[in-house]
Amino acid sequence: MSANQFMHQELALLLGFAGWLIVAVLGLAVLALCYLGLRRLLHNILAPRGFSPEKITAIGWIVVPLAVLLVLAIPAARMLYRGDEPPYLTVSVTAHEWYWHYDYVSAPGLGFDSRAVPRERLPPGAVYGDIADHPLVVPAGEKIRFLVTSGDVMHGFFVSALGLQIYALPGALLTGWTVIARPGLYDGQSSPICGDDHQPMPIQIKALPLPAYRAWLAAQRG
């Protein structure tokens, strides 16, 4: 399951809610058919009061779809506006041939390069290009915004477990965000072919509980 549990859960709730709403609308359609079957009887009852089944049906076909759209718009708007909330942490990501540079915009002065661990330093059984020497450390449970660009050719900041797929383009600044629900180490790669050493451009994001992240940040500053 994706570590970006906020979006995962919100989408699941929205789709589940929409599914039940569809069932409810179909149920109303069945009731409407039953209602039309009893139309003659209703006409005899309502006509003396100035109403008719035709008027009630016309009003229903306007009011019910409008109500359905309004009910669906509320959770959908909540998801959209979640992206406008200010992030806890902003990280500038610059791709190079063939490494990443991270700058903590929210912590001025803190930044470092992240490269593939050399073959001679790999632990037994590890594959060259899968481990970064300096993972990006972020807090779990908080919104994190990424500002992604490239210093040379096209790269890609792709971490599928976090729902991140941001191209790194020279001369352009693209953004994305995520919320990592669980602490852990999450791996990614630059998927576009960007040169001879394209493969060893690992992305590793280490999510820490917020108190541990703050302790790490204080240690880096000290």
Tab-separated table of C-alpha atoms in Angstrom:
chain	number	residue	atom	x	y	z
A	1	MET	CA	0.000	0.000	0.000
A	2	SER	CA	1.185	3.490	-0.788
A	3	ALA	CA	2.953	5.385	1.944
A	4	ASN	CA	1.095	8.499	0.864
A	5	GLN	CA	-1.904	7.371	2.870
A	6	PHE	CA	-3.653	10.718	2.898
A	7	MET	CA	-4.328	10.679	-0.842
A	8	HIS	CA	-4.881	6.928	-0.822
A	9	GLN	CA	-7.498	7.099	1.929
A	10	GLU	CA	-9.159	10.216	0.567
A	11	LEU	CA	-9.515	8.669	-2.895
A	12	ALA	CA	-10.805	5.419	-1.415
A	13	LEU	CA	-13.385	7.290	0.655
A	14	LEU	CA	-14.436	9.431	-2.280
A	15	LEU	CA	-14.792	6.463	-4.623
A	16	GLY	CA	-16.602	4.425	-1.979
A	17	PHE	CA	-18.939	7.306	-1.254
A	18	ALA	CA	-19.573	7.828	-4.975
A	19	GLY	CA	-20.313	4.108	-5.368
A	20	TRP	CA	-22.929	4.140	-2.625
A	21	LEU	CA	-24.364	7.332	-4.049
A	22	ILE	CA	-24.734	5.636	-7.430
A	23	VAL	CA	-26.569	2.776	-5.724
A	24	ALA	CA	-28.844	5.305	-4.034
A	25	VAL	CA	-29.566	7.053	-7.334
A	26	LEU	CA	-30.392	3.725	-8.985
A	27	GLY	CA	-32.687	2.976	-6.066
A	28	LEU	CA	-34.422	6.302	-6.598
A	29	ALA	CA	-34.783	5.479	-10.289
A	30	VAL	CA	-36.496	2.207	-9.380
A	31	LEU	CA	-38.785	4.072	-7.020
A	32	ALA	CA	-39.519	6.565	-9.776
A	33	LEU	CA	-40.589	3.706	-12.034
A	34	CYS	CA	-42.885	2.450	-9.296
A	35	TYR	CA	-44.166	5.960	-8.903
A	36	LEU	CA	-44.959	6.188	-12.602
A	37	GLY	CA	-46.769	2.892	-12.333
A	38	LEU	CA	-49.023	4.468	-9.699
A	39	ARG	CA	-49.313	7.708	-11.647
A	40	ARG	CA	-53.025	7.413	-12.330
A	41	LEU	CA	-53.775	6.890	-8.682
A	42	LEU	CA	-51.583	9.836	-7.620
A	43	HIS	CA	-53.193	12.041	-10.208
A	44	ASN	CA	-56.600	11.424	-8.700
A	45	ILE	CA	-55.266	12.299	-5.243
A	46	LEU	CA	-53.160	15.375	-6.094
A	47	ALA	CA	-55.159	17.024	-8.863
A	48	PRO	CA	-57.679	18.691	-6.516
A	49	ARG	CA	-54.762	20.356	-4.664
A	50	GLY	CA	-53.304	22.002	-7.754
A	51	PHE	CA	-50.394	19.577	-8.184
A	52	SER	CA	-49.803	16.992	-10.876
A	53	PRO	CA	-47.400	14.052	-11.219
A	54	GLU	CA	-45.838	15.823	-14.223
A	55	LYS	CA	-44.861	18.837	-12.116
A	56	ILE	CA	-43.479	16.693	-9.323
A	57	THR	CA	-41.456	14.619	-11.816
A	58	ALA	CA	-40.031	17.754	-13.493
A	59	ILE	CA	-38.999	19.221	-10.142
A	60	GLY	CA	-37.461	15.918	-9.064
A	61	TRP	CA	-35.323	15.603	-12.209
A	62	ILE	CA	-33.871	19.057	-11.449
A	63	VAL	CA	-33.463	18.902	-7.695
A	64	VAL	CA	-32.123	15.338	-7.305
A	65	PRO	CA	-29.190	15.608	-9.813
A	66	LEU	CA	-28.274	19.017	-8.378
A	67	ALA	CA	-28.224	17.585	-4.861
A	68	VAL	CA	-26.071	14.653	-6.015
A	69	LEU	CA	-23.526	17.026	-7.603
A	70	LEU	CA	-23.366	19.184	-4.487
A	71	VAL	CA	-22.838	16.168	-2.224
A	72	LEU	CA	-19.995	14.867	-4.436
A	73	ALA	CA	-18.416	18.327	-4.702
A	74	ILE	CA	-17.765	18.615	-0.957
A	75	PRO	CA	-15.201	15.755	-0.558
A	76	ALA	CA	-13.717	16.481	-4.002
A	77	ALA	CA	-13.120	20.132	-3.084
A	78	ARG	CA	-11.563	19.052	0.214
A	79	MET	CA	-8.979	17.000	-1.686
A	80	LEU	CA	-8.214	19.828	-4.116
A	81	TYR	CA	-7.758	22.467	-1.422
A	82	ARG	CA	-5.500	20.135	0.579
A	83	GLY	CA	-2.843	20.926	-1.997
A	84	ASP	CA	-3.110	24.657	-1.231
A	85	GLU	CA	-2.323	24.250	2.443
A	86	PRO	CA	1.164	25.505	3.403
A	87	PRO	CA	3.726	22.699	3.691
A	88	TYR	CA	5.644	21.863	6.846
A	89	LEU	CA	8.793	21.346	4.769
A	90	THR	CA	9.857	22.564	1.321
A	91	VAL	CA	12.764	20.830	-0.424
A	92	SER	CA	14.468	22.060	-3.596
A	93	VAL	CA	15.593	19.122	-5.746
A	94	THR	CA	18.133	19.692	-8.531
A	95	ALA	CA	19.085	16.821	-10.819
A	96	HIS	CA	22.548	16.504	-12.340
A	97	GLU	CA	24.384	13.893	-14.378
A	98	TRP	CA	24.239	11.669	-12.358
A	99	TYR	CA	23.305	12.667	-8.838
A	100	TRP	CA	20.747	14.707	-6.885
A	101	HIS	CA	21.235	17.876	-4.902
A	102	TYR	CA	18.797	18.653	-2.077
A	103	ASP	CA	18.333	22.072	-0.461
A	104	TYR	CA	16.043	22.465	2.542
A	105	VAL	CA	14.251	25.691	1.677
A	106	SER	CA	12.547	25.596	5.076
A	107	ALA	CA	15.967	25.309	6.751
A	108	PRO	CA	18.245	27.827	4.988
A	109	GLY	CA	21.848	26.714	4.638
A	110	LEU	CA	21.112	23.004	4.823
A	111	GLY	CA	21.760	21.073	1.625
A	112	PHE	CA	23.787	18.170	0.275
A	113	ASP	CA	24.437	15.955	-2.737
A	114	SER	CA	23.045	12.440	-2.928
A	115	ARG	CA	24.903	9.919	-5.087
A	116	ALA	CA	24.909	6.185	-5.570
A	117	VAL	CA	27.069	4.348	-3.041
A	118	PRO	CA	30.269	3.245	-4.846
A	119	ARG	CA	30.606	-0.440	-5.660
A	120	GLU	CA	33.470	-0.943	-3.232
A	121	ARG	CA	31.349	0.349	-0.326
A	122	LEU	CA	28.203	-1.644	-1.046
A	123	PRO	CA	26.999	-4.072	1.641
A	124	PRO	CA	26.915	-7.770	0.656
A	125	GLY	CA	24.092	-8.563	-1.734
A	126	ALA	CA	23.348	-4.940	-2.597
A	127	VAL	CA	23.072	-3.806	-6.223
A	128	TYR	CA	24.981	-0.798	-7.471
A	129	GLY	CA	22.596	2.084	-8.096
A	130	ASP	CA	20.005	1.057	-5.515
A	131	ILE	CA	21.457	2.781	-2.429
A	132	ALA	CA	22.112	6.500	-1.963
A	133	ASP	CA	24.973	7.721	0.193
A	134	HIS	CA	22.868	10.561	1.658
A	135	PRO	CA	19.119	9.881	1.766
A	136	LEU	CA	16.746	12.810	1.895
A	137	VAL	CA	15.452	13.020	5.478
A	138	VAL	CA	11.899	14.293	5.972
A	139	PRO	CA	9.230	14.197	8.710
A	140	ALA	CA	6.463	11.610	8.548
A	141	GLY	CA	2.887	12.763	8.871
A	142	GLU	CA	3.554	16.273	7.566
A	143	LYS	CA	2.998	17.867	4.182
A	144	ILE	CA	6.217	18.059	2.143
A	145	ARG	CA	6.541	20.139	-1.010
A	146	PHE	CA	9.195	19.463	-3.663
A	147	LEU	CA	10.561	22.051	-6.109
A	148	VAL	CA	12.211	20.066	-8.879
A	149	THR	CA	14.520	21.242	-11.665
A	150	SER	CA	17.571	20.054	-13.611
A	151	GLY	CA	21.041	21.499	-14.058
A	152	ASP	CA	21.751	19.770	-17.384
A	153	VAL	CA	19.413	17.292	-19.132
A	154	MET	CA	15.971	15.869	-18.442
A	155	HIS	CA	15.646	13.634	-15.384
A	156	GLY	CA	12.718	12.382	-13.338
A	157	PHE	CA	12.086	12.529	-9.592
A	158	PHE	CA	9.967	9.387	-9.320
A	159	VAL	CA	9.063	7.686	-6.036
A	160	SER	CA	6.055	5.531	-6.778
A	161	ALA	CA	5.362	4.534	-3.143
A	162	LEU	CA	4.818	8.213	-2.308
A	163	GLY	CA	2.798	9.081	-5.383
A	164	LEU	CA	5.601	11.329	-6.662
A	165	GLN	CA	6.234	11.638	-10.376
A	166	ILE	CA	7.870	14.974	-11.138
A	167	TYR	CA	10.028	15.587	-14.206
A	168	ALA	CA	13.261	17.523	-13.715
A	169	LEU	CA	13.671	19.819	-16.712
A	170	PRO	CA	16.469	22.342	-17.314
A	171	GLY	CA	15.162	25.885	-17.090
A	172	ALA	CA	11.857	24.817	-15.530
A	173	LEU	CA	10.681	24.466	-11.946
A	174	LEU	CA	7.985	21.844	-11.346
A	175	THR	CA	6.342	21.194	-8.000
A	176	GLY	CA	4.678	18.335	-6.188
A	177	TRP	CA	3.788	17.354	-2.638
A	178	THR	CA	3.133	14.352	-0.485
A	179	VAL	CA	2.273	13.314	3.055
A	180	ILE	CA	4.152	10.230	4.274
A	181	ALA	CA	1.988	8.482	6.836
A	182	ARG	CA	4.523	5.929	8.090
A	183	PRO	CA	8.205	6.318	8.983
A	184	GLY	CA	10.513	4.290	6.770
A	185	LEU	CA	12.878	4.326	3.802
A	186	TYR	CA	11.334	4.840	0.375
A	187	ASP	CA	13.203	4.200	-2.867
A	188	GLY	CA	12.894	5.806	-6.281
A	189	GLN	CA	14.784	6.328	-9.509
A	190	SER	CA	15.196	8.759	-12.360
A	191	SER	CA	13.161	6.981	-15.016
A	192	PRO	CA	13.986	9.018	-18.174
A	193	ILE	CA	17.187	7.868	-19.874
A	194	CYS	CA	19.538	10.772	-19.177
A	195	GLY	CA	22.942	9.465	-20.268
A	196	ASP	CA	25.474	6.659	-19.849
A	197	ASP	CA	25.222	6.620	-16.045
A	198	HIS	CA	21.442	7.021	-15.981
A	199	GLN	CA	20.899	3.860	-13.946
A	200	PRO	CA	22.892	4.769	-10.793
A	201	MET	CA	20.742	7.781	-9.810
A	202	PRO	CA	18.941	6.358	-6.791
A	203	ILE	CA	16.420	8.370	-4.811
A	204	GLN	CA	16.053	7.449	-1.174
A	205	ILE	CA	13.722	9.326	1.159
A	206	LYS	CA	13.980	8.570	4.853
A	207	ALA	CA	10.839	9.519	6.784
A	208	LEU	CA	11.300	9.993	10.526
A	209	PRO	CA	8.766	10.636	13.280
A	210	LEU	CA	8.487	14.384	13.809
A	211	PRO	CA	10.483	14.480	17.107
A	212	ALA	CA	13.270	12.406	15.516
A	213	TYR	CA	13.272	14.649	12.447
A	214	ARG	CA	13.587	17.754	14.604
A	215	ALA	CA	16.484	16.171	16.474
A	216	TRP	CA	18.170	15.294	13.166
A	217	LEU	CA	17.634	18.842	11.884
A	218	ALA	CA	19.116	20.330	15.066
A	219	ALA	CA	22.159	18.049	14.726
A	220	GLN	CA	22.697	19.161	11.118
A	221	ARG	CA	22.525	22.803	12.093
A	222	GLY	CA	24.783	22.341	15.108
